[in-house]
XYZ file of C-alpha atoms in Angstrom:
732
model
C -0.002 -0.027 -0.002
C 1.117 3.575 -0.613
C 1.438 4.604 3.082
C 3.073 7.868 2.161
C 0.085 8.858 0.061
C -2.307 8.137 2.918
C -0.155 10.118 5.338
C 0.064 13.071 2.987
C -3.727 13.187 2.705
C -4.071 13.038 6.510
C -1.589 15.942 6.879
C -3.363 17.944 4.173
C -6.589 17.399 6.106
C -5.003 18.467 9.412
C -3.443 21.532 7.760
C -6.956 22.595 6.667
C -8.172 22.118 10.238
C -5.388 24.397 11.631
C -6.484 26.042 14.910
C -9.552 23.779 15.331
C -10.338 20.853 17.622
C -10.818 17.356 16.342
C -10.906 13.823 17.780
C -8.828 10.842 16.774
C -12.062 9.048 15.997
C -13.098 11.691 13.533
C -9.752 11.377 11.730
C -9.965 7.574 11.684
C -13.524 7.576 10.477
C -12.752 9.975 7.636
C -9.851 7.871 6.289
C -10.966 4.367 7.052
C -14.309 5.040 5.409
C -12.857 6.936 2.447
C -13.832 5.378 -0.824
C -10.201 5.579 -1.858
C -8.911 3.503 1.005
C -11.973 1.422 2.042
C -11.960 -2.244 1.101
C -15.017 -2.739 -1.193
C -17.774 -5.148 -0.336
C -17.222 -8.334 -2.387
C -21.039 -8.651 -2.840
C -21.147 -5.401 -4.816
C -20.661 -5.074 -8.554
C -17.194 -3.611 -7.829
C -15.836 -6.980 -6.757
C -13.779 -7.377 -9.978
C -12.173 -4.043 -9.362
C -11.405 -5.182 -5.847
C -9.634 -8.259 -7.126
C -7.538 -6.192 -9.517
C -6.455 -3.640 -6.931
C -6.163 -4.646 -3.294
C -7.362 -1.935 -0.948
C -5.819 -1.052 2.436
C -7.292 -3.009 5.399
C -8.931 -0.829 8.073
C -6.534 -2.001 10.864
C -3.479 -1.003 8.797
C -4.898 2.460 8.158
C -5.741 2.890 11.849
C -2.192 1.909 12.788
C -0.798 4.403 10.288
C -3.039 7.115 11.676
C -2.066 6.405 15.285
C 1.650 6.350 14.422
C 1.445 9.660 12.585
C -0.768 11.365 15.206
C 1.548 10.261 17.998
C 4.564 11.804 16.271
C 2.680 14.998 15.474
C 1.508 15.225 19.134
C 5.136 14.754 20.354
C 6.164 17.732 18.296
C 3.295 19.951 19.463
C 1.452 20.036 16.123
C -1.466 18.318 17.884
C -2.183 19.524 21.397
C -4.260 17.202 23.712
C -7.319 19.045 24.996
C -9.477 16.698 27.056
C -11.055 14.392 24.495
C -10.048 16.583 21.625
C -6.834 17.313 19.754
C -6.264 20.969 18.955
C -4.493 21.386 15.612
C -1.592 23.846 15.869
C -1.906 27.122 13.992
C 0.022 27.386 11.810
C 0.410 23.676 11.215
C 4.185 24.027 10.802
C 7.448 23.272 12.590
C 10.481 25.545 12.711
C 14.155 24.949 13.311
C 17.693 25.439 12.072
C 18.417 23.208 9.089
C 21.657 21.324 8.467
C 22.386 20.184 4.934
C 24.434 17.030 4.358
C 26.988 16.576 1.598
C 24.385 14.697 -0.420
C 22.009 17.671 -0.136
C 19.451 16.237 2.314
C 18.328 18.320 5.262
C 17.964 17.646 8.997
C 16.300 19.585 11.757
C 16.580 18.837 15.476
C 13.488 19.449 17.530
C 12.947 20.288 21.238
C 11.535 16.760 21.656
C 15.082 15.494 20.823
C 13.641 13.939 17.665
C 14.992 14.775 14.211
C 13.191 15.656 11.026
C 14.508 14.491 7.692
C 14.062 16.735 4.585
C 14.757 14.964 1.269
C 17.086 16.978 -0.984
C 14.410 18.065 -3.497
C 12.303 19.330 -0.576
C 14.896 21.683 0.961
C 13.764 24.459 -1.459
C 16.952 26.569 -1.570
C 17.685 26.296 2.153
C 21.338 26.442 3.235
C 22.933 25.064 6.376
C 22.181 27.353 9.304
C 18.940 28.793 7.836
C 15.954 29.053 10.168
C 13.174 27.409 8.239
C 9.547 26.515 8.462
C 8.491 22.998 7.391
C 5.334 20.966 6.906
C 5.396 17.227 7.618
C 5.106 14.811 4.673
C 4.745 11.632 6.627
C 6.645 8.986 8.550
C 9.790 7.803 6.781
C 12.712 5.513 7.594
C 13.643 5.030 11.256
C 10.042 5.975 12.117
C 10.881 9.677 11.972
C 8.976 12.490 10.412
C 9.887 13.664 6.943
C 9.058 17.185 5.855
C 9.270 19.842 3.192
C 10.645 23.365 3.625
C 7.715 25.834 3.069
C 9.483 29.050 4.080
C 12.957 30.355 4.903
C 12.333 32.477 7.992
C 15.864 33.796 8.301
C 19.083 33.043 6.459
C 21.766 31.593 8.641
C 24.363 34.016 7.401
C 24.601 37.429 5.767
C 27.855 37.290 3.761
C 29.147 34.535 1.503
C 32.485 33.775 -0.212
C 32.070 33.142 -3.958
C 34.896 31.987 -6.294
C 34.438 33.390 -9.824
C 33.906 30.557 -12.304
C 32.866 32.449 -15.432
C 32.551 36.028 -16.609
C 30.416 37.237 -19.553
C 29.438 40.666 -20.831
C 26.401 40.704 -18.541
C 26.974 38.312 -15.658
C 29.607 36.942 -13.294
C 28.981 33.365 -12.213
C 30.654 31.812 -9.202
C 30.655 28.837 -6.795
C 29.929 29.458 -3.110
C 32.613 28.298 -0.682
C 32.291 27.064 2.865
C 28.949 25.439 2.076
C 27.761 21.815 2.299
C 25.233 20.183 -0.007
C 24.828 20.326 -3.753
C 27.020 22.837 -5.589
C 25.285 26.169 -5.118
C 26.116 28.993 -7.469
C 25.788 32.776 -7.380
C 25.178 35.138 -10.273
C 26.202 38.813 -10.197
C 24.545 41.131 -12.696
C 26.896 43.653 -14.297
C 24.281 46.392 -13.984
C 24.445 46.123 -10.157
C 28.167 47.059 -9.822
C 30.465 49.852 -11.004
C 32.195 49.336 -14.359
C 35.686 49.594 -12.796
C 34.762 46.911 -10.292
C 33.328 44.653 -13.022
C 36.456 45.112 -15.159
C 38.669 44.201 -12.210
C 36.916 40.875 -11.557
C 38.898 37.854 -12.863
C 38.159 34.155 -13.001
C 39.197 32.466 -9.670
C 38.872 35.703 -7.682
C 37.069 35.297 -4.444
C 34.298 37.834 -3.893
C 32.392 38.634 -0.748
C 28.679 38.817 -1.639
C 25.223 38.719 -0.086
C 21.934 37.404 -1.395
C 19.849 39.989 -3.265
C 16.695 40.719 -1.292
C 13.473 39.496 -2.821
C 15.260 37.389 -5.511
C 13.975 33.797 -5.781
C 16.710 31.142 -6.302
C 16.399 28.970 -9.388
C 17.775 25.462 -9.117
C 20.656 26.269 -6.764
C 21.438 29.537 -8.589
C 21.189 32.589 -6.353
C 21.198 36.314 -7.323
C 23.850 38.085 -5.287
C 25.072 41.573 -4.594
C 28.798 42.528 -4.617
C 30.295 43.641 -1.310
C 34.070 43.578 -1.880
C 36.968 41.460 -3.018
C 38.110 39.040 -0.284
C 41.622 40.396 -0.567
C 40.428 43.974 -0.093
C 40.866 44.145 3.732
C 43.536 44.727 6.310
C 41.765 42.414 8.755
C 42.810 38.805 9.429
C 41.412 36.996 6.361
C 41.119 33.632 8.158
C 39.169 35.183 11.017
C 36.913 37.072 8.653
C 36.177 33.833 6.792
C 35.094 32.028 9.932
C 33.023 35.016 11.085
C 31.154 34.951 7.724
C 30.750 31.173 7.614
C 29.150 31.013 11.046
C 27.536 34.510 10.899
C 29.305 35.863 14.006
C 29.520 39.550 14.764
C 32.086 40.611 17.434
C 30.210 43.885 17.840
C 26.780 44.134 19.548
C 24.008 46.046 17.732
C 23.830 49.801 18.262
C 20.122 49.750 19.204
C 20.789 47.840 22.491
C 20.898 50.322 25.398
C 24.092 49.921 27.498
C 23.646 52.570 30.105
C 25.021 51.135 33.343
C 26.507 52.836 36.416
C 30.286 53.036 36.452
C 30.615 51.598 39.936
C 29.032 48.956 42.152
C 27.934 50.580 45.394
C 25.025 51.016 47.751
C 23.925 54.005 45.731
C 23.835 52.188 42.358
C 22.615 48.670 43.250
C 18.828 48.490 43.918
C 18.920 45.288 45.968
C 22.118 46.090 47.947
C 20.547 45.727 51.311
C 19.099 42.253 50.562
C 22.563 40.937 49.598
C 25.107 39.266 51.953
C 28.152 41.456 52.295
C 31.239 39.288 51.833
C 33.752 41.977 51.004
C 35.821 41.215 54.056
C 36.052 37.547 53.091
C 39.328 36.670 51.396
C 38.602 35.743 47.752
C 40.732 35.051 44.665
C 40.220 34.358 40.975
C 42.331 31.804 39.092
C 42.311 32.115 35.302
C 44.486 32.060 32.250
C 47.060 34.797 31.779
C 45.147 36.383 28.911
C 41.675 36.139 30.473
C 39.531 39.262 30.585
C 36.159 37.854 31.705
C 36.334 36.498 35.259
C 33.154 34.469 35.942
C 34.170 32.935 39.246
C 36.023 33.558 42.474
C 36.680 31.308 45.440
C 36.962 31.656 49.212
C 38.086 28.967 51.677
C 38.386 28.703 55.485
C 39.608 25.784 57.561
C 37.290 25.710 60.614
C 39.062 22.751 62.247
C 36.569 19.919 62.142
C 35.050 21.233 58.934
C 35.977 23.290 55.895
C 33.846 26.102 54.544
C 34.063 26.880 50.847
C 32.475 29.711 48.922
C 32.125 29.756 45.110
C 31.187 33.257 43.944
C 29.700 33.520 40.460
C 29.253 36.817 38.579
C 25.645 37.937 39.022
C 24.931 38.640 35.343
C 21.156 38.334 35.898
C 21.169 41.602 37.811
C 22.321 43.500 34.771
C 20.641 41.451 31.996
C 16.897 41.785 32.492
C 14.813 38.941 31.135
C 13.263 39.666 27.702
C 15.144 42.980 27.381
C 16.866 43.721 24.006
C 20.202 42.859 25.667
C 18.813 39.580 26.870
C 17.349 38.642 23.489
C 20.730 39.294 21.858
C 22.512 37.250 24.480
C 19.996 34.400 23.903
C 20.525 34.447 20.172
C 24.293 34.274 20.639
C 23.910 31.707 23.491
C 27.691 31.478 24.009
C 30.908 33.356 23.673
C 33.054 32.031 20.820
C 36.799 31.882 21.169
C 38.412 32.055 17.753
C 42.145 31.511 18.252
C 43.270 34.854 19.796
C 39.981 36.662 19.354
C 36.578 36.370 21.087
C 33.039 36.914 19.877
C 31.436 37.735 23.266
C 27.903 36.795 24.302
C 27.664 39.993 26.338
C 29.104 43.396 25.367
C 32.501 44.261 26.846
C 31.059 46.813 29.307
C 29.564 43.789 31.093
C 31.796 40.862 30.138
C 35.093 42.610 30.836
C 33.973 45.229 33.354
C 30.820 45.313 35.521
C 30.094 41.563 35.543
C 33.761 40.518 35.610
C 35.116 39.751 39.090
C 38.144 41.996 38.812
C 40.334 42.447 41.836
C 40.004 45.174 44.463
C 36.594 46.282 43.214
C 33.015 45.789 44.519
C 31.249 43.187 42.439
C 27.821 41.507 42.588
C 27.797 37.720 42.857
C 25.595 34.672 43.308
C 27.344 32.652 46.010
C 27.277 28.922 46.751
C 28.456 28.331 50.284
C 29.325 24.764 51.199
C 30.365 22.953 54.383
C 32.616 19.923 53.779
C 35.008 17.435 55.398
C 38.733 17.281 54.608
C 38.061 13.965 52.884
C 35.886 15.637 50.251
C 32.385 15.012 51.595
C 30.036 17.982 51.141
C 27.578 18.139 54.003
C 25.280 20.924 52.878
C 25.143 23.974 50.587
C 23.209 27.253 50.607
C 22.773 29.876 47.921
C 22.368 33.641 48.104
C 23.115 36.914 46.299
C 26.171 38.701 47.614
C 28.602 41.631 47.276
C 32.305 40.573 47.117
C 35.687 42.207 46.585
C 38.325 39.888 45.098
C 41.709 40.259 46.855
C 44.024 38.649 44.352
C 43.943 37.786 40.655
C 45.954 34.538 40.209
C 46.984 32.971 36.964
C 47.009 29.154 36.822
C 50.814 29.234 36.779
C 50.962 31.471 39.901
C 48.657 29.147 41.778
C 50.617 26.104 40.613
C 53.850 27.493 42.066
C 52.281 27.828 45.533
C 50.706 24.333 45.286
C 53.978 22.705 44.290
C 55.774 24.324 47.268
C 53.558 22.139 49.567
C 53.651 24.572 52.443
C 50.876 23.281 54.786
C 50.276 26.818 55.955
C 49.808 28.164 52.456
C 46.158 28.949 51.631
C 46.343 27.837 48.019
C 47.969 24.525 48.986
C 45.239 23.912 51.559
C 42.519 24.486 48.937
C 44.311 22.060 46.559
C 44.420 19.391 49.280
C 40.634 19.662 49.607
C 39.929 19.623 45.847
C 42.256 16.571 45.486
C 40.087 14.803 48.111
C 36.963 15.856 46.202
C 38.402 14.474 42.966
C 39.544 11.220 44.606
C 36.079 10.639 46.129
C 34.419 11.240 42.756
C 36.789 8.963 40.908
C 36.038 6.207 43.411
C 32.336 6.823 42.964
C 32.697 6.314 39.223
C 33.744 9.397 37.347
C 35.413 8.919 33.954
C 38.501 10.997 33.441
C 40.301 10.579 30.119
C 42.803 13.382 30.675
C 43.035 14.362 26.976
C 45.455 17.197 26.278
C 44.315 20.425 24.782
C 46.211 21.938 21.826
C 46.930 25.638 21.965
C 48.562 28.042 19.498
C 51.140 30.622 20.480
C 51.340 34.007 18.719
C 53.788 36.797 18.043
C 53.075 40.530 18.388
C 51.705 40.605 14.831
C 49.153 37.964 15.857
C 50.786 35.386 13.636
C 50.988 31.740 14.762
C 54.520 30.819 15.837
C 53.976 27.486 17.553
C 51.588 24.738 18.558
C 51.697 23.259 22.043
C 49.918 20.664 24.154
C 48.499 22.513 27.106
C 49.600 20.854 30.313
C 46.817 20.130 32.775
C 47.951 21.704 36.010
C 46.822 20.981 39.548
C 45.472 24.539 39.632
C 43.232 23.673 36.637
C 41.872 20.698 38.559
C 41.390 22.819 41.643
C 39.059 25.217 39.875
C 37.381 22.471 37.920
C 36.488 20.518 41.049
C 35.029 23.553 42.824
C 32.932 24.544 39.863
C 31.685 20.992 39.457
C 30.611 21.062 43.134
C 28.698 24.290 42.643
C 26.938 23.040 39.491
C 26.007 19.747 41.186
C 24.626 21.382 44.294
C 22.550 23.946 42.424
C 20.970 21.340 40.128
C 20.313 19.020 43.121
C 18.520 21.825 44.879
C 16.378 22.770 41.890
C 15.445 19.161 41.135
C 14.225 18.614 44.691
C 12.183 21.836 44.498
C 10.740 20.606 41.102
C 11.619 23.943 39.500
C 11.605 23.894 35.658
C 15.228 24.485 34.853
C 17.896 23.810 32.210
C 19.986 20.759 33.040
C 23.318 19.676 31.506
C 22.615 16.152 30.390
C 25.025 13.410 29.368
C 23.340 10.129 28.706
C 24.997 6.707 29.260
C 27.141 5.205 26.522
C 25.371 2.855 24.126
C 26.045 -0.785 25.101
C 26.573 -1.655 21.407
C 29.725 0.492 21.354
C 31.428 -1.911 23.790
C 31.906 -4.548 21.055
C 33.950 -2.117 19.034
C 36.100 -1.068 21.993
C 36.710 -4.708 23.008
C 37.697 -5.592 19.497
C 40.299 -2.855 19.544
C 41.684 -4.158 22.854
C 41.960 -7.652 21.371
C 43.719 -6.457 18.214
C 46.300 -4.745 20.341
C 47.065 -7.771 22.457
C 45.163 -6.863 25.641
C 43.350 -9.687 27.391
C 40.902 -7.408 29.264
C 37.288 -7.010 28.202
C 34.865 -4.200 29.114
C 31.788 -6.080 30.368
C 29.362 -3.206 30.610
C 29.123 0.614 30.554
C 29.765 0.997 34.260
C 32.415 3.476 35.327
C 34.470 0.787 36.980
C 34.690 -1.309 33.877
C 35.632 1.577 31.579
C 38.245 3.045 33.956
C 39.807 -0.430 34.417
C 40.481 -0.535 30.662
C 41.757 3.117 30.604
C 44.285 2.383 33.420
C 45.282 -0.941 31.870
C 46.498 0.574 28.621
C 49.885 2.211 28.723
C 50.586 5.739 27.508
C 51.561 6.175 23.882
C 49.720 5.863 20.603
C 47.565 2.877 21.577
C 46.425 4.414 24.824
C 45.809 7.744 23.084
C 43.756 6.176 20.355
C 41.736 4.124 22.823
C 40.903 7.353 24.672
C 39.799 8.887 21.400
C 37.648 5.834 20.507
C 36.170 5.939 23.985
C 35.403 9.637 23.714
C 33.700 9.082 20.331
C 31.623 6.304 21.929
C 30.150 8.654 24.406
C 26.836 10.366 23.803
C 27.121 14.123 23.213
C 26.240 16.278 26.212
C 23.336 18.732 25.720
C 20.965 21.061 27.541
C 17.470 19.880 28.322
C 14.443 20.170 30.612
C 14.756 16.665 32.128
C 17.020 16.096 35.177
C 18.748 13.098 33.686
C 22.173 13.674 35.263
C 25.661 13.543 33.786
C 26.864 9.961 33.076
C 30.472 10.972 32.233
C 30.921 12.842 35.500
C 28.984 10.302 37.448
C 26.545 12.955 38.791
C 22.877 12.367 39.338
C 22.307 16.091 39.207
C 24.217 18.528 37.007
C 23.670 21.936 35.378
C 25.776 24.851 34.186
C 25.761 27.683 36.734
C 29.368 28.899 36.943
C 29.907 30.791 33.667
C 27.012 33.166 33.011
C 29.293 35.775 31.334
C 29.937 33.421 28.474
C 27.108 30.857 28.562
C 23.394 31.668 28.343
C 22.288 28.394 30.015
C 24.047 29.522 33.178
C 22.008 32.777 33.096
C 18.799 30.778 32.848
C 19.773 28.685 35.881
C 20.595 31.860 37.843
C 17.164 33.219 37.212
C 15.465 29.971 38.120
C 17.509 29.591 41.308
C 16.772 33.123 42.418
C 13.002 32.716 41.811
C 13.027 29.422 43.657
C 14.883 30.970 46.653
C 12.427 33.841 46.746
C 9.466 31.514 46.178
C 8.164 33.776 43.420
C 6.410 32.834 40.186
C 8.232 30.270 37.990
C 10.664 32.051 35.592
C 10.079 29.616 32.681
C 7.610 26.938 31.660
C 8.761 23.352 30.876
C 8.154 24.005 27.127
C 10.194 27.228 27.197
C 13.041 25.350 28.870
C 12.940 22.617 26.246
C 13.067 25.119 23.351
C 15.872 27.126 24.915
C 17.817 23.925 25.628
C 17.693 22.927 21.972
C 18.771 26.408 20.856
C 21.643 26.589 23.349
C 22.860 23.051 22.384
C 22.845 23.959 18.732
C 24.757 27.163 19.278
C 27.266 25.353 21.477
C 27.968 22.843 18.698
C 28.182 25.590 16.117
C 30.713 27.508 18.268
C 32.758 24.316 18.693
C 32.813 23.851 14.901
C 33.913 27.436 14.382
C 36.665 27.182 17.054
C 37.845 23.931 15.478
C 38.000 25.457 11.995
C 40.083 28.466 13.014
C 42.512 26.373 15.072
C 43.017 24.054 12.089
C 43.547 26.940 9.663
C 46.016 28.716 11.952
C 47.851 25.449 12.693
C 48.219 24.857 8.946
C 49.492 28.424 8.479
C 52.107 27.668 11.105
C 52.984 24.346 9.464
C 53.371 26.122 6.116
C 55.700 28.741 7.717
C 58.042 26.040 9.143
C 58.973 24.623 5.709
C 58.989 21.143 7.240
C 58.140 18.557 4.560
C 58.548 15.231 6.302
C 56.853 13.901 9.495
C 56.464 10.927 11.765
C 52.970 10.011 12.686
C 50.522 7.192 13.260
C 47.215 6.177 11.739
C 44.171 7.415 13.685
C 41.243 6.995 11.282
C 40.081 4.990 8.230
C 37.660 5.821 5.443
C 37.239 3.953 2.143
C 38.878 6.830 0.240
C 41.095 8.447 2.896
C 43.381 7.420 5.760
C 43.840 9.937 8.610
C 47.292 10.346 10.223
C 48.193 12.305 13.362
C 51.501 14.036 12.859
C 54.196 14.433 15.479
C 53.681 18.179 15.369
C 51.330 18.637 18.326
C 48.300 16.656 17.284
C 48.028 18.057 13.752
C 46.084 15.662 11.492
C 46.722 14.943 7.835
C 45.126 12.855 5.075
C 46.566 10.078 2.937
C 44.552 9.515 -0.218
C 43.457 5.859 -0.957
C 45.784 5.949 -4.018
C 48.708 5.711 -1.588
C 47.542 2.124 -0.767
C 45.606 0.833 -3.768
C 44.958 1.416 -7.441
C 41.342 0.470 -6.970
C 38.350 2.697 -6.133
C 38.835 2.362 -2.376
C 40.825 0.482 0.217
C 39.493 -2.786 1.632
C 38.306 -2.055 5.166
C 38.677 -5.223 7.253
C 37.017 -3.839 10.389
C 36.758 -0.633 12.409
C 40.504 -0.645 13.052
C 42.238 -2.015 9.972
C 42.352 -2.034 6.170
C 44.094 -4.107 3.535
C 46.441 -2.425 1.037
C 46.732 -4.385 -2.178
C 49.605 -2.139 -3.219
C 51.781 -3.404 -0.377
C 49.968 -6.732 0.320
C 49.723 -5.639 3.921
C 47.145 -4.987 6.602
C 47.414 -1.551 8.219
C 46.015 -0.884 11.685
C 44.933 2.165 13.602
C 47.948 3.110 15.705
C 50.526 1.904 13.148
C 53.461 4.334 12.819
C 54.121 5.865 9.423
C 56.520 8.343 7.854
C 54.849 10.806 5.539
C 55.754 13.821 3.377
C 53.734 16.962 2.776
C 51.857 16.930 -0.522
C 49.802 20.115 -0.200
C 47.799 22.176 2.266
C 44.242 22.843 1.089
C 42.992 25.830 3.024
C 39.531 25.694 1.447
C 38.932 22.063 2.548
C 40.945 22.805 5.677
C 43.010 19.660 5.197
C 46.662 18.685 4.967
C 47.267 16.137 2.189
C 50.164 13.769 2.621
C 52.245 11.189 0.747
C 53.344 7.858 2.253
C 57.060 7.471 2.552
C 57.602 4.554 4.934
C 55.792 2.375 7.413
C 56.368 -0.316 9.986
C 57.332 -3.368 7.991
C 57.252 -6.096 10.658
C 53.617 -7.178 11.019
C 52.748 -8.086 14.580
C 51.851 -11.829 14.643
C 49.381 -11.232 17.469
C 47.440 -8.827 15.322
C 47.331 -11.301 12.416
C 45.949 -13.981 14.662
C 43.335 -11.699 16.164
C 41.870 -11.003 12.732
């Protein structure tokens, strides 16, 4: 039976009923008794027709209707109303679309479901666009499929276009930094100055924007000329990423930013209701280049117990809910750190001044005060608004020096002893700690990359991390117990099916251990068993890729990776909007006032913040790669040692010995055929060398070329480990 046809007719019917009430029985009656779908009575004269064309049985149609209605109800297109279903008006869903390399579209929904949009139904949408869609029916994987009916807002303003052809009347070009089918732009000669038109050459890269009101025709978009890409003194790489992800470092002019210059009793409206902690010793510990100080800490050893204060910048005092400033902060959702530049969520007057917990200045805070034992047990916690004055601004390196001195009378060393006890207790309780190193770029005065380093994880980093984790945990625990609708940081348990892949890798590398289940104890046993080096590093990567991605949501599902039943983000409201949401919810809960947000609002905001977090991570990854490749190019180095870290049918990925830089070997380095023969998740067979290569195998490679458009380093294979490990052969 043509189930899709039936579903389309049901959706068309519901679309016509937009804004009205209807019952399931009415829908079922209409379609089960429709002459088109109803099985004819064999006693009638139409029996011959019935034999020629089998009609859909009633039960199958009812099942289809229930399946479709349940999905539509889950997405809020049908709202239960006693015995009725209210059809949403308009009968549409909205979201940010992602386009795959094949040209198909995907939209994530607040329900955590995903909608699939077939390529022909994307209707000129581009990755990042906010679109409106109408469902088509239930497709593969029992998920809704839909068609784009309207592009609400383009995901970006400016585009890079490489000139492909120039005629007397038009300039045609291909858009860069864009997934999906090849999309082209056309620039009309009449729309630009003659001198500019004459200057345009094939292969030039132009900065353009879509012409307002123009309707794209089969992936061809009318564009307006802005400038030549080369026509700027700004960092071209940074400008490229800002355009690709539509980031603007400057906040709009229309947002009022009139704030008092100082924090005092005269300028703060709720000063008298705050706890005055200005006489309490407090410090910040941050990176040497940090400008926005979200958090400060205080610590007192009371003998039998320890008392710890975590002070978090009270951004909610300055950013009023639903104000223009708040709406802009919500749209941005996060600060984005692009190499040595930042695109701030909040304007600098707040992020670097009034909200930043700078030393020797009155500042407003939201404080978490905890009582704990010296063995890391937290007895209780309380929360309140405060006024603080930070005494000292520490860098991580300054704090590390005092910790390493191990003076039992030193304040910083005492704090580190407590946070080490916290960490030890959490590890014993089942926290997973992979200890992966972070790659950082060093710069000269001209802001050019001059080196790539693995950032060492210091004890001072762990000190701050443990205290922030404690604050986040205690805030979320409190809100869950009070049943306050809030935004939680969620990390779901690893899929059991991933264990087979991990165990296979352990076997191939000669380890006799097996991970029996997804419990913390089992996973950490394997992590500790594997030695440092390429095998241990790759196992950590594989393990990390096996984890579910953390996200923001309305359900208090806890954080599996940290081993916490309760977890939220509370400690960085200057740079993360979810933390600002939690601040508002916590304050309303403490004051026992009206709820700040509904469950549905929290779900929608959680999806938006999760999407923006992932987008920021992609942008940050892109700029680090580009700048790393610029550095690689400047060194003149042509030959590298490395080891295989990934396998695709057409490409093999190699991590180079230059601080985690990754390069690509084309399949032609291993075979003359269309693709390499992949034996399993960790190995492939090379007909060219009659050899099986494994993830983790060391190789010597030479530089072929750096492709800054694809953001990839292409390599040539020079040499490899020739002695095949017998244990690996047997394991296959």
